[in-house]
Short mmCIF file of N, CA, C and O in Angstrom, two decimals:
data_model
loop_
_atom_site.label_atom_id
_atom_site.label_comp_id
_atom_site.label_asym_id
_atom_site.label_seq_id
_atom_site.Cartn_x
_atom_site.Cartn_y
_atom_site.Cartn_z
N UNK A 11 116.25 39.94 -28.77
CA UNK A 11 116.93 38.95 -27.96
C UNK A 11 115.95 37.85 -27.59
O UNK A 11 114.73 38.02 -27.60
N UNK A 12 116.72 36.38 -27.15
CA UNK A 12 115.90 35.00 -27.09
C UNK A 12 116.14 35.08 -25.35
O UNK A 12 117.31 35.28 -25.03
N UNK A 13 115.28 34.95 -24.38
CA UNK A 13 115.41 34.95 -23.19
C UNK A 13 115.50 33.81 -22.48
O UNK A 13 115.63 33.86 -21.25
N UNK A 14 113.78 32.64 -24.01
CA UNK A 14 113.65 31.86 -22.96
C UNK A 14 113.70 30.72 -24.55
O UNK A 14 113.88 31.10 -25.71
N UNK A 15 113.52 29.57 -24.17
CA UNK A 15 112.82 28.71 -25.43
C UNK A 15 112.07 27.67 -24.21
O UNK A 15 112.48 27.18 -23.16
N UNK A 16 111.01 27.62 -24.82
CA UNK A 16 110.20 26.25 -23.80
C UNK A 16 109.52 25.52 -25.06
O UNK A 16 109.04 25.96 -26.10
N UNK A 17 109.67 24.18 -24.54
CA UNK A 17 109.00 23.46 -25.45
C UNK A 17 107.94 22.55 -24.79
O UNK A 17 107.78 22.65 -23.57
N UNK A 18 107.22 21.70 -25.47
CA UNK A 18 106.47 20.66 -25.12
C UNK A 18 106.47 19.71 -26.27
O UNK A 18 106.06 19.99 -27.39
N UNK A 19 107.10 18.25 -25.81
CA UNK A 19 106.88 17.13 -26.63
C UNK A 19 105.75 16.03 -26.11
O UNK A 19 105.68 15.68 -24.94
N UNK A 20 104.84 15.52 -27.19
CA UNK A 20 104.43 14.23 -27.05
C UNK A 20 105.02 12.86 -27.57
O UNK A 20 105.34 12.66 -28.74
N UNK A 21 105.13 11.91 -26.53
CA UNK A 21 105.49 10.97 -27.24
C UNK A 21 104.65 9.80 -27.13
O UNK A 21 104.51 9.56 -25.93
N UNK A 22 103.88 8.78 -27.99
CA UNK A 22 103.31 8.32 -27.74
C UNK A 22 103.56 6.35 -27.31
O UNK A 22 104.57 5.79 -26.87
N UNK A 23 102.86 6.04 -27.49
CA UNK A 23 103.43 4.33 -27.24
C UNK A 23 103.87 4.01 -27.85
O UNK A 23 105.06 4.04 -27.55
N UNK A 24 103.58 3.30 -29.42
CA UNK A 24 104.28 3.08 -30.24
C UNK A 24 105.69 3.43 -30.26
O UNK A 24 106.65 2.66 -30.25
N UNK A 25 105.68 4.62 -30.30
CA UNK A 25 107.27 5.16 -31.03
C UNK A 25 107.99 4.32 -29.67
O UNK A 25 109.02 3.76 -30.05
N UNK A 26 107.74 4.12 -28.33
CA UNK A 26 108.22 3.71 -26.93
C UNK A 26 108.51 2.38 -27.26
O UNK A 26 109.63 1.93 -27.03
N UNK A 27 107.64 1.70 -27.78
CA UNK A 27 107.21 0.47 -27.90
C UNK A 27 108.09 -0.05 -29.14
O UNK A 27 108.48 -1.22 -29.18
N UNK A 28 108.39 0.87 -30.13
CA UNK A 28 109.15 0.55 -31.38
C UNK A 28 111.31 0.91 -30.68
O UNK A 28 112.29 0.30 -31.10
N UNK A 29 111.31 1.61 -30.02
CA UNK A 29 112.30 1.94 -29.21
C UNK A 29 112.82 0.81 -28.24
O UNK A 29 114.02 0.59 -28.15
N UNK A 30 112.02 0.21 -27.63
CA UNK A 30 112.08 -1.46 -26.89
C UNK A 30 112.16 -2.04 -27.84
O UNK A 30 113.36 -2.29 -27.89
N UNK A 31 111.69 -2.46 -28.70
CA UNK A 31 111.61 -3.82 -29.81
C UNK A 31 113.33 -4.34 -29.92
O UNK A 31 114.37 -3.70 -30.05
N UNK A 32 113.04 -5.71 -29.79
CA UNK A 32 114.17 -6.52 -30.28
C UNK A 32 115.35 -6.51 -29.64
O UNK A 32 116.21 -7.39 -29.74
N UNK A 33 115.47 -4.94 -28.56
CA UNK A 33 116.20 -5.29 -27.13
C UNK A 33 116.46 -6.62 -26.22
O UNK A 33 115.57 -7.46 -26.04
N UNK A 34 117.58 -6.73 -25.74
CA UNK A 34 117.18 -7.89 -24.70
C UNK A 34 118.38 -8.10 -23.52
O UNK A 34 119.46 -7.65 -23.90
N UNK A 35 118.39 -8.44 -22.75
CA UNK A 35 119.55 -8.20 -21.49
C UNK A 35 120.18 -9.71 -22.26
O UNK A 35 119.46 -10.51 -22.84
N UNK A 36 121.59 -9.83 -22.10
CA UNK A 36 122.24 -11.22 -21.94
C UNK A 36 121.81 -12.45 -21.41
O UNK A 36 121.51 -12.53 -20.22
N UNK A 37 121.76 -13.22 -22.03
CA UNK A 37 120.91 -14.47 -22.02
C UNK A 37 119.61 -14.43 -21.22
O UNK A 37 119.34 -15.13 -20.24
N UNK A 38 118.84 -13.48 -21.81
CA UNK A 38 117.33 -13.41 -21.84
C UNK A 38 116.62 -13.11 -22.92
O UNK A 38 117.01 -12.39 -23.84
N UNK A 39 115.61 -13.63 -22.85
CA UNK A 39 114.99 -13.72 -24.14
C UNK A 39 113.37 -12.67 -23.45
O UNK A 39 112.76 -13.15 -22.50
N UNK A 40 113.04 -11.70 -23.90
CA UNK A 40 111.80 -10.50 -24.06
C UNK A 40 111.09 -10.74 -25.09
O UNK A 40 111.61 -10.87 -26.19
N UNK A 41 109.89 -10.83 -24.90
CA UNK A 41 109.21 -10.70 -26.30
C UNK A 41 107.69 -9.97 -25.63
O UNK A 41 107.16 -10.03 -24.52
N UNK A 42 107.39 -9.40 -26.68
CA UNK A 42 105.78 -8.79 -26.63
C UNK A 42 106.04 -7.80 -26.06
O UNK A 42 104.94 -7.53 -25.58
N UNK A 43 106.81 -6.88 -25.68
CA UNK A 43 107.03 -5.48 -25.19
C UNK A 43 106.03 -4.68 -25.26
O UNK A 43 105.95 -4.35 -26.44
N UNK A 44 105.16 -4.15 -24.62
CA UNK A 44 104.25 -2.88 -24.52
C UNK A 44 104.33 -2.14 -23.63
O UNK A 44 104.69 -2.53 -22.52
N UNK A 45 103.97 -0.66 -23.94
CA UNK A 45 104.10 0.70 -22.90
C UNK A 45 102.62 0.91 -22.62
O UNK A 45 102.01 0.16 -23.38
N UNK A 46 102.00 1.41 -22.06
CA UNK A 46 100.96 1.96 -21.87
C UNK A 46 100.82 2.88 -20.89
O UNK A 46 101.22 2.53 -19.78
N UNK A 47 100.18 4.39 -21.05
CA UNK A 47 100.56 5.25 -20.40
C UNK A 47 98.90 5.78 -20.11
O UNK A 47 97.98 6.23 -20.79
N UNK A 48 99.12 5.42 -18.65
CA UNK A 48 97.51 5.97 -18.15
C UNK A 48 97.12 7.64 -17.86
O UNK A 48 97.64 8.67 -18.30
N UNK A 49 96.20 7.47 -17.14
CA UNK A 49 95.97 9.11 -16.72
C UNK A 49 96.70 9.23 -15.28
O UNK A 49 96.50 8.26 -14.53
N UNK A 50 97.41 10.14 -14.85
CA UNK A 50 97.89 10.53 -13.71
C UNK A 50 99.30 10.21 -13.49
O UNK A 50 99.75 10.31 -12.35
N UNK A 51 100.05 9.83 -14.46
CA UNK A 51 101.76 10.01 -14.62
C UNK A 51 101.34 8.35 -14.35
O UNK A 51 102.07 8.05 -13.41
N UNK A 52 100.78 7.50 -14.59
CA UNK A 52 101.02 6.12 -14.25
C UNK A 52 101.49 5.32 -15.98
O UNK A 52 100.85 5.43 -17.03
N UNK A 53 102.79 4.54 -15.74
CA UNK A 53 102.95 3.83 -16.62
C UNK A 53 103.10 2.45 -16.72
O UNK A 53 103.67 2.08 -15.69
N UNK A 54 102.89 1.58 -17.38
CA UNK A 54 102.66 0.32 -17.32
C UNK A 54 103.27 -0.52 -18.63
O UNK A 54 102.81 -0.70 -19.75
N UNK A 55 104.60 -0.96 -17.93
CA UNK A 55 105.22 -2.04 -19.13
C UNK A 55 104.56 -3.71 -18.73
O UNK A 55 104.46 -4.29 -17.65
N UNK A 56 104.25 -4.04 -19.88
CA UNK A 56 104.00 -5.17 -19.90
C UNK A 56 104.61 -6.51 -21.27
O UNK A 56 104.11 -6.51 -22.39
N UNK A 57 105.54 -7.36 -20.93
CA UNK A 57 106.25 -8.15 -21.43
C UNK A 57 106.13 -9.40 -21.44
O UNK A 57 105.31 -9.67 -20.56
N UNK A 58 106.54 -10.48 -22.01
CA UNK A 58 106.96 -11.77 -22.06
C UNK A 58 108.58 -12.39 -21.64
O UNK A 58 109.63 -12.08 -22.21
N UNK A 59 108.43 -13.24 -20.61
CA UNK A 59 110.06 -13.64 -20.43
C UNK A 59 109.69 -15.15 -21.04
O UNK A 59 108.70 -15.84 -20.81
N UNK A 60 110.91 -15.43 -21.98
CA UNK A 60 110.80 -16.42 -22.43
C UNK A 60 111.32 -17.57 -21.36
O UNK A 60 112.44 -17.42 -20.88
N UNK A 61 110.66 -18.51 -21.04
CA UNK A 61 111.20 -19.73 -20.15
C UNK A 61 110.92 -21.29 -20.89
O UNK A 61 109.93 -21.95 -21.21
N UNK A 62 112.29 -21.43 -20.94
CA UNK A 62 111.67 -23.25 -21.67
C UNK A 62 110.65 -23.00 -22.99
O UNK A 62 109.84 -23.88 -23.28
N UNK A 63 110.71 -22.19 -23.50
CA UNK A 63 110.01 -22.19 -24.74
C UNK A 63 108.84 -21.53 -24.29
O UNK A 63 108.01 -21.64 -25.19
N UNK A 64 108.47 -21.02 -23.52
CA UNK A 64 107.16 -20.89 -23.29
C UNK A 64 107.46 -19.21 -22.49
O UNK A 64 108.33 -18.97 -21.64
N UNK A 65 106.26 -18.05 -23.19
CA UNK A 65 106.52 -16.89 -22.67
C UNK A 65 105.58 -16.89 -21.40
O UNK A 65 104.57 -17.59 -21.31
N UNK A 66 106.05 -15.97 -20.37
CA UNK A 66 105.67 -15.64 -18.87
C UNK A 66 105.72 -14.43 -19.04
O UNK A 66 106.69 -13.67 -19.12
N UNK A 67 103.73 -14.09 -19.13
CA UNK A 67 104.04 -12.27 -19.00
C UNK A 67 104.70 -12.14 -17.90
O UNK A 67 105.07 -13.16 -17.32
N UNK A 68 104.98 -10.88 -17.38
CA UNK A 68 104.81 -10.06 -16.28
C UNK A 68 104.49 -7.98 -16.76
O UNK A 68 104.75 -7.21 -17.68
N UNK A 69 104.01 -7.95 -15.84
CA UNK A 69 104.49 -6.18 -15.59
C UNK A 69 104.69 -5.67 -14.51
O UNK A 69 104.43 -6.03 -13.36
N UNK A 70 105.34 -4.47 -15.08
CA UNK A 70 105.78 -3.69 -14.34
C UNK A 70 104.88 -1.81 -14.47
O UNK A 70 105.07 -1.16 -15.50
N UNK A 71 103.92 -1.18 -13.21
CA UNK A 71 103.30 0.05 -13.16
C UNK A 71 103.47 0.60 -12.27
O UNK A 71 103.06 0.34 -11.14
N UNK A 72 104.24 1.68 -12.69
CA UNK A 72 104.44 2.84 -11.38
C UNK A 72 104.10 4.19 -11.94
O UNK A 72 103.46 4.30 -12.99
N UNK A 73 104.44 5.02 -11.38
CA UNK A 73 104.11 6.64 -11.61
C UNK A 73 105.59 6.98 -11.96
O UNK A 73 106.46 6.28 -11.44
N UNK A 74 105.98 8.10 -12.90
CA UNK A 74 107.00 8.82 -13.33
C UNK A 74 107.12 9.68 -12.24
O UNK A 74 106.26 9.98 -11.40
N UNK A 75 108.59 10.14 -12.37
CA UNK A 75 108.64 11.51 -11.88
C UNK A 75 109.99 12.00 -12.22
O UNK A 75 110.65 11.19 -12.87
N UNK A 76 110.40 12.78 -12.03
CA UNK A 76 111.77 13.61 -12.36
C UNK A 76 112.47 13.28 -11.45
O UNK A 76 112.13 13.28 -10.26
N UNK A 77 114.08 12.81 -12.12
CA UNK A 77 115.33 12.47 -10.96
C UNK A 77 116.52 13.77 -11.70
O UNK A 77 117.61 14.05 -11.20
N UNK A 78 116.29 14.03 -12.21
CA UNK A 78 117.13 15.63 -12.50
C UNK A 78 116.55 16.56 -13.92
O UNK A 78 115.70 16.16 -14.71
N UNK A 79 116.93 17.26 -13.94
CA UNK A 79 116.65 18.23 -14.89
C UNK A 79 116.64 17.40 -16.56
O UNK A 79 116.05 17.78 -17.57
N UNK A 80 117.62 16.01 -16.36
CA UNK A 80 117.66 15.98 -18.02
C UNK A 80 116.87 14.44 -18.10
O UNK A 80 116.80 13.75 -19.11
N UNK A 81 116.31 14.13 -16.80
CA UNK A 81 116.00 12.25 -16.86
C UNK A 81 114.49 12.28 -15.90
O UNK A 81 114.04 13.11 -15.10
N UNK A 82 114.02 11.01 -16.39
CA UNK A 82 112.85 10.80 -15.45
C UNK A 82 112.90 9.31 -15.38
O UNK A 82 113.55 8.61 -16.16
N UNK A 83 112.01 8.79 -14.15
CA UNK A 83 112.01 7.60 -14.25
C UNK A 83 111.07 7.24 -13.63
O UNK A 83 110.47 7.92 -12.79
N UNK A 84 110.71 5.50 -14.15
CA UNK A 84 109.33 5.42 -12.95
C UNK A 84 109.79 4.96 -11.69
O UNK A 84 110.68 4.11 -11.65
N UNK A 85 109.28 5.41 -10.65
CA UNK A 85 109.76 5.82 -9.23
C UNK A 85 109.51 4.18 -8.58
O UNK A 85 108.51 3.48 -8.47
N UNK A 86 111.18 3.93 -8.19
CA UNK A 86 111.31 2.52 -7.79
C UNK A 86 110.61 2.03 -6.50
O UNK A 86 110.38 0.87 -6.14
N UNK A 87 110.23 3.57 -5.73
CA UNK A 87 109.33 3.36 -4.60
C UNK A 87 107.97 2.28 -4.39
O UNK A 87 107.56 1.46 -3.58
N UNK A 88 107.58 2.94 -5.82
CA UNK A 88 106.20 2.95 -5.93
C UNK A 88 105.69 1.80 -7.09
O UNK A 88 104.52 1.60 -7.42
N UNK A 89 107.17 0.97 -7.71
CA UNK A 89 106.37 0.55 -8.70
C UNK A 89 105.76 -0.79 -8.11
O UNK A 89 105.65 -1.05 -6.91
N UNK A 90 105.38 -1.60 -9.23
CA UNK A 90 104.65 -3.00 -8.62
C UNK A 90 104.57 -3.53 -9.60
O UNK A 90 103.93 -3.01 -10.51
N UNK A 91 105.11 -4.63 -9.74
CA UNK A 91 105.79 -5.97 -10.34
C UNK A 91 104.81 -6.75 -10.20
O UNK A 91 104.34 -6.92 -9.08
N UNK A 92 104.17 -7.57 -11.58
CA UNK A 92 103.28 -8.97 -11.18
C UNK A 92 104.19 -9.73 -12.05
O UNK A 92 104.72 -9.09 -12.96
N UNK A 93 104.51 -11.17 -11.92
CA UNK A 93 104.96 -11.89 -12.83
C UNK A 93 106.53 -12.31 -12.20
O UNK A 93 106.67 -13.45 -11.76
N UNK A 94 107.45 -11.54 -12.18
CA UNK A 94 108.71 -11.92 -11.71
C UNK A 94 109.31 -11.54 -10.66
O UNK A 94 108.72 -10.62 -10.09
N UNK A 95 110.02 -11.81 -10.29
CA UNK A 95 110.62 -11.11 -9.24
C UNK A 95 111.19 -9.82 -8.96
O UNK A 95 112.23 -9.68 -9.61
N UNK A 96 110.87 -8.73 -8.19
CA UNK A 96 110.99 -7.20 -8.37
C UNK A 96 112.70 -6.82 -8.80
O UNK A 96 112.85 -5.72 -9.34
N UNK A 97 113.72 -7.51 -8.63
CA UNK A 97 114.96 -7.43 -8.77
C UNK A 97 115.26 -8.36 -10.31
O UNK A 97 116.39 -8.35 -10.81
N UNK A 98 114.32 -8.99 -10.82
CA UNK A 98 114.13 -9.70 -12.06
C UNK A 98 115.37 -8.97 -12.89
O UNK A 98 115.66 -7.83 -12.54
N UNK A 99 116.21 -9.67 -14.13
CA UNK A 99 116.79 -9.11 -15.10
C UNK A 99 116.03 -8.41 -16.05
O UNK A 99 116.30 -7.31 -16.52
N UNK A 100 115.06 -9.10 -16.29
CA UNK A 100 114.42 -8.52 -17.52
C UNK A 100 113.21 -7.41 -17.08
O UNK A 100 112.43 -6.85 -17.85
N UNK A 101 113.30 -7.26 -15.60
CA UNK A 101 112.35 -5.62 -15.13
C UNK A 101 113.67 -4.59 -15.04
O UNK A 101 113.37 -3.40 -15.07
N UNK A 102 114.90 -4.88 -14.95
CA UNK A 102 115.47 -4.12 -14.69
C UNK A 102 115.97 -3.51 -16.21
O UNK A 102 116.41 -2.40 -16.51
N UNK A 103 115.75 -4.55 -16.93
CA UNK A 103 116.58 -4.02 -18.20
C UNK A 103 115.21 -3.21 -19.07
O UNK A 103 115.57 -2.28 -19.79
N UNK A 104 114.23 -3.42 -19.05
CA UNK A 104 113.66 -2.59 -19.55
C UNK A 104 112.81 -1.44 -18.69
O UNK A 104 112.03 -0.63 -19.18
N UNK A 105 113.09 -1.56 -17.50
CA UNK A 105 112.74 -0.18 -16.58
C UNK A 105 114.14 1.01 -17.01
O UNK A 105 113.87 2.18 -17.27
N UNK A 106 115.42 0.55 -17.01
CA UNK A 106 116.07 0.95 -17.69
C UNK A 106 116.07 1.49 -18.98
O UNK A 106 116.18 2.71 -19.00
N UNK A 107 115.96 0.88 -20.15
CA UNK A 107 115.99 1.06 -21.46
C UNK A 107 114.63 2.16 -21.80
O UNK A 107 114.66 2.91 -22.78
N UNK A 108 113.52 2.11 -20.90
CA UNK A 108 112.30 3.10 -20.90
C UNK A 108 112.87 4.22 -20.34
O UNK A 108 112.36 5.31 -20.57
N UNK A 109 113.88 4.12 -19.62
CA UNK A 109 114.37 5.51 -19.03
C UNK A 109 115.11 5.65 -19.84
O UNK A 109 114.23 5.88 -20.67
N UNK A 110 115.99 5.73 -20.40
CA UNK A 110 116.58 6.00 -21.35
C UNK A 110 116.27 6.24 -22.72
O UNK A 110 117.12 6.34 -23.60
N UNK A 111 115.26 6.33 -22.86
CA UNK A 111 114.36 6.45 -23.93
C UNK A 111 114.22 8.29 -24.60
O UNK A 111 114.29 8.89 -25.67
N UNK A 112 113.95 8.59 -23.00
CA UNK A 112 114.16 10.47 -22.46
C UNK A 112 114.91 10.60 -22.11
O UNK A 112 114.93 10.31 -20.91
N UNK A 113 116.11 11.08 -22.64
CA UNK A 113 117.07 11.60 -21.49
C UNK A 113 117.93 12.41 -22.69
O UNK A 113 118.58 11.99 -23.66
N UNK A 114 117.59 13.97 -22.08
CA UNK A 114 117.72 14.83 -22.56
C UNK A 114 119.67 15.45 -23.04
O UNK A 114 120.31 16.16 -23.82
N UNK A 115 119.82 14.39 -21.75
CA UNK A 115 121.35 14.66 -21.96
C UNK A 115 122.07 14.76 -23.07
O UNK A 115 123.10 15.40 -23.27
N UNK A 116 121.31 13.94 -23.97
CA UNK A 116 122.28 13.75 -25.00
C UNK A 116 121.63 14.20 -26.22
O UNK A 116 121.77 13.66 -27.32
N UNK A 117 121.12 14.92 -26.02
CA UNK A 117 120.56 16.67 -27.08
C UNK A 117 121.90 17.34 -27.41
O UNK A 117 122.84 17.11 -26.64
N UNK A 118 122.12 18.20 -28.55
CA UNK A 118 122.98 18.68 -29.05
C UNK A 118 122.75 20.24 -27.86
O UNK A 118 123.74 20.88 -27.51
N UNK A 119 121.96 20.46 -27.61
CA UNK A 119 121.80 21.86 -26.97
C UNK A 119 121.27 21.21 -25.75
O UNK A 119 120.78 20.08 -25.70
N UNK A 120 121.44 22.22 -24.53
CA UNK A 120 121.33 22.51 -22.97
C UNK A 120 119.65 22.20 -22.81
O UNK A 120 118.88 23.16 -22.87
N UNK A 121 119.14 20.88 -22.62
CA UNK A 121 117.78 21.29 -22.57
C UNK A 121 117.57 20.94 -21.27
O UNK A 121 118.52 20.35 -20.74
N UNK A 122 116.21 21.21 -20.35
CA UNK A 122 115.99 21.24 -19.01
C UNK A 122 114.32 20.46 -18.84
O UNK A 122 113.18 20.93 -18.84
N UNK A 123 114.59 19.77 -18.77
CA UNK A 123 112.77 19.40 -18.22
C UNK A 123 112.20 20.18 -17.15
O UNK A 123 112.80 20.87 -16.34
N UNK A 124 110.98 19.98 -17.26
CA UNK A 124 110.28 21.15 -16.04
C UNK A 124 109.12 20.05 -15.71
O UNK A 124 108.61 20.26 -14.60
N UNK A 125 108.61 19.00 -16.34
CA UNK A 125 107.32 18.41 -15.93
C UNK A 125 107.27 17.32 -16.98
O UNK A 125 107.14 17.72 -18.13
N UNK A 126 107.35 16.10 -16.79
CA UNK A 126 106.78 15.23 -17.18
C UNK A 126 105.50 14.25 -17.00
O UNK A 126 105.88 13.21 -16.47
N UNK A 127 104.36 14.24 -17.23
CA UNK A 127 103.37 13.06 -16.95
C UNK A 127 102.50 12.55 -18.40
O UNK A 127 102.83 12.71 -19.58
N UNK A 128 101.46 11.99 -17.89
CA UNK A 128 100.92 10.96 -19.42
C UNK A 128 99.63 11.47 -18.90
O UNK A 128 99.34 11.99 -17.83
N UNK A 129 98.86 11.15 -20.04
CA UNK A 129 97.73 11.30 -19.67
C UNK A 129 97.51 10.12 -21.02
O UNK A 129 98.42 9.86 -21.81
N UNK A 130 96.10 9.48 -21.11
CA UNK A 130 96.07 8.11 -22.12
C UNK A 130 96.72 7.97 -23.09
O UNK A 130 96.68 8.92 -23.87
N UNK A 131 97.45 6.95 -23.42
CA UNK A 131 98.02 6.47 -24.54
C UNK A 131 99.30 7.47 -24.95
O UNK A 131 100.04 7.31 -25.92
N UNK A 132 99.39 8.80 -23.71
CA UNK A 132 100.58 9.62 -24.49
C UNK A 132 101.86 9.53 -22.83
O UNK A 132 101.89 8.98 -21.73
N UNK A 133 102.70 10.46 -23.65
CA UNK A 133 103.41 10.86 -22.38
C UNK A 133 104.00 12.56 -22.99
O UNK A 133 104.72 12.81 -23.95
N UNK A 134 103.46 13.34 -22.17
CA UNK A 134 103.81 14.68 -22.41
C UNK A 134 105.24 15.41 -21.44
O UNK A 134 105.22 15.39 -20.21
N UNK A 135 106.42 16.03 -22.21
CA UNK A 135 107.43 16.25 -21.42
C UNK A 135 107.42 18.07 -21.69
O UNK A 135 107.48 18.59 -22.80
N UNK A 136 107.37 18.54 -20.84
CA UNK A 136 107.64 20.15 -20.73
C UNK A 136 108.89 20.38 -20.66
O UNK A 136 109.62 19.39 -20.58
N UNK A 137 109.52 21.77 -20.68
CA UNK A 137 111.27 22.03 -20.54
C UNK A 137 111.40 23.33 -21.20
O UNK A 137 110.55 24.10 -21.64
N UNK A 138 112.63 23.37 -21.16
CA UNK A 138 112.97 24.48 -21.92
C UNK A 138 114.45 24.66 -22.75
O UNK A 138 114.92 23.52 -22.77
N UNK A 139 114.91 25.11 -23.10
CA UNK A 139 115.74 25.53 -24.41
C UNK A 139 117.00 26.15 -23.81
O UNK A 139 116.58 26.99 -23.02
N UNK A 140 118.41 26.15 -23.80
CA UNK A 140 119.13 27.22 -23.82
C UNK A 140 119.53 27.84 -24.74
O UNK A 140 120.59 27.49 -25.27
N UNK A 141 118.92 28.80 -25.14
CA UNK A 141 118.74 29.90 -26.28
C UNK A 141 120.35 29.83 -26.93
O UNK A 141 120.35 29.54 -28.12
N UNK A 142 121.52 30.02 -26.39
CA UNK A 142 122.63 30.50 -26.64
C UNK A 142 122.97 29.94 -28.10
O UNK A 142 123.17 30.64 -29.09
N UNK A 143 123.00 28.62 -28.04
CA UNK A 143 123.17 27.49 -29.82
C UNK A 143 122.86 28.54 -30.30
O UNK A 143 123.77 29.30 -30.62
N UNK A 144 121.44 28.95 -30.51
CA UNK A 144 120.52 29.27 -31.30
C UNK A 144 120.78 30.84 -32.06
O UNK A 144 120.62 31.19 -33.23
N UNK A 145 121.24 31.54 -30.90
CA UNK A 145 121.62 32.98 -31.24
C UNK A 145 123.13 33.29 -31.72
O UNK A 145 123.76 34.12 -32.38
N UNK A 146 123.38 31.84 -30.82
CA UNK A 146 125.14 31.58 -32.11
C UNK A 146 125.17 31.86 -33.37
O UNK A 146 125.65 32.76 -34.06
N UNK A 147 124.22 30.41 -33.63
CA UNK A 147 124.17 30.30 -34.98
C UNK A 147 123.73 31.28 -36.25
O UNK A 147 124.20 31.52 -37.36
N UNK A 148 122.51 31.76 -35.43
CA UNK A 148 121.83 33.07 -35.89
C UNK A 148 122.72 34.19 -36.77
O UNK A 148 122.56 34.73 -37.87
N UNK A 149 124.06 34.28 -35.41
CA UNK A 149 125.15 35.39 -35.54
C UNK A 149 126.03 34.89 -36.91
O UNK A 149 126.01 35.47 -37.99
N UNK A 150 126.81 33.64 -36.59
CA UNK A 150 127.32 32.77 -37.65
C UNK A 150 126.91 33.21 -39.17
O UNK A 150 127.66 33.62 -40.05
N UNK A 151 125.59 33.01 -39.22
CA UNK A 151 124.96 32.75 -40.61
C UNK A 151 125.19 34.16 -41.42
O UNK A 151 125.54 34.16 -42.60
N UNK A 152 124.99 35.17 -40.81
CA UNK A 152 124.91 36.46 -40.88
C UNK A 152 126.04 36.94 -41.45
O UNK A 152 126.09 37.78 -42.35
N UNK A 153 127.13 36.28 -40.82
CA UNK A 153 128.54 36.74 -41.09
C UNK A 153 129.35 36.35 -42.33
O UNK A 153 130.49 36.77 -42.48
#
């Protein structure tokens, strides 16, 4: 018998960074999208808003943390905005679209996070499995 399944994924910038690409909220224009994921659950988007032809970085760095079992996000408490305004379209649409990036919900099977943080250049997500799919199928095949 399967009791438990736990996993651990890395995901790194790029693939984050290739996941943002070419996104953009309604009549806004994003360009230069980057993730960067420090030591201590701290993450740091940094972008271009296009204005008048001309891009205006800004970023956005806060710390992750878990808002339920299947999502995480960086914690609106704590983050800190240079460049636009903290209610900005284009912080909201890709503080968004980075959360959504993880979100386990929409896994074919029951999965559960237990711990998410980064440590350089990665972001590591812990969790676990609901075995049941698995021992379904197991049974299925057999038959």
């Amino acid at each position: 018998s399967i009791k438990e399944i736990r996993f651990t994924a890395t995901v790194g910038e790029a693939g984050i960074d290739e996941f943002l690409a070419g996104e953009e909220p309604p009549d806004e224009k994003i360009r230069k999208v980057r993730v960067t994921f420090g030591e201590g659950n701290l993450v740091k988007i940094a972008a271009e808003r296009e204005t008048l032809g001309v891009g205006v970085p800004f970023t956005a760095t806060g710390p992750l943390r878990l808002v339920s079992p299947t999502r995480m996000e960086l914690d609106p408490t704590r983050l800190v905005v240079v460049g636009i305004p903290l209610e900005g379209v284009p912080l909201r649409f890709l503080k968004d679209r980075f959360e959504s990036s993880i979100d386990l919900a929409s896994l074919p099977v029951a999965a559960t996070l237990t711990d998410v943080r980064t440590i350089r250049g990665k972001l590591l997500l812990s969790g676990s499995l609901n075995p049941a799919p698995f021992l379904q199928h197991s049974l299925d095949t057999r038959q």
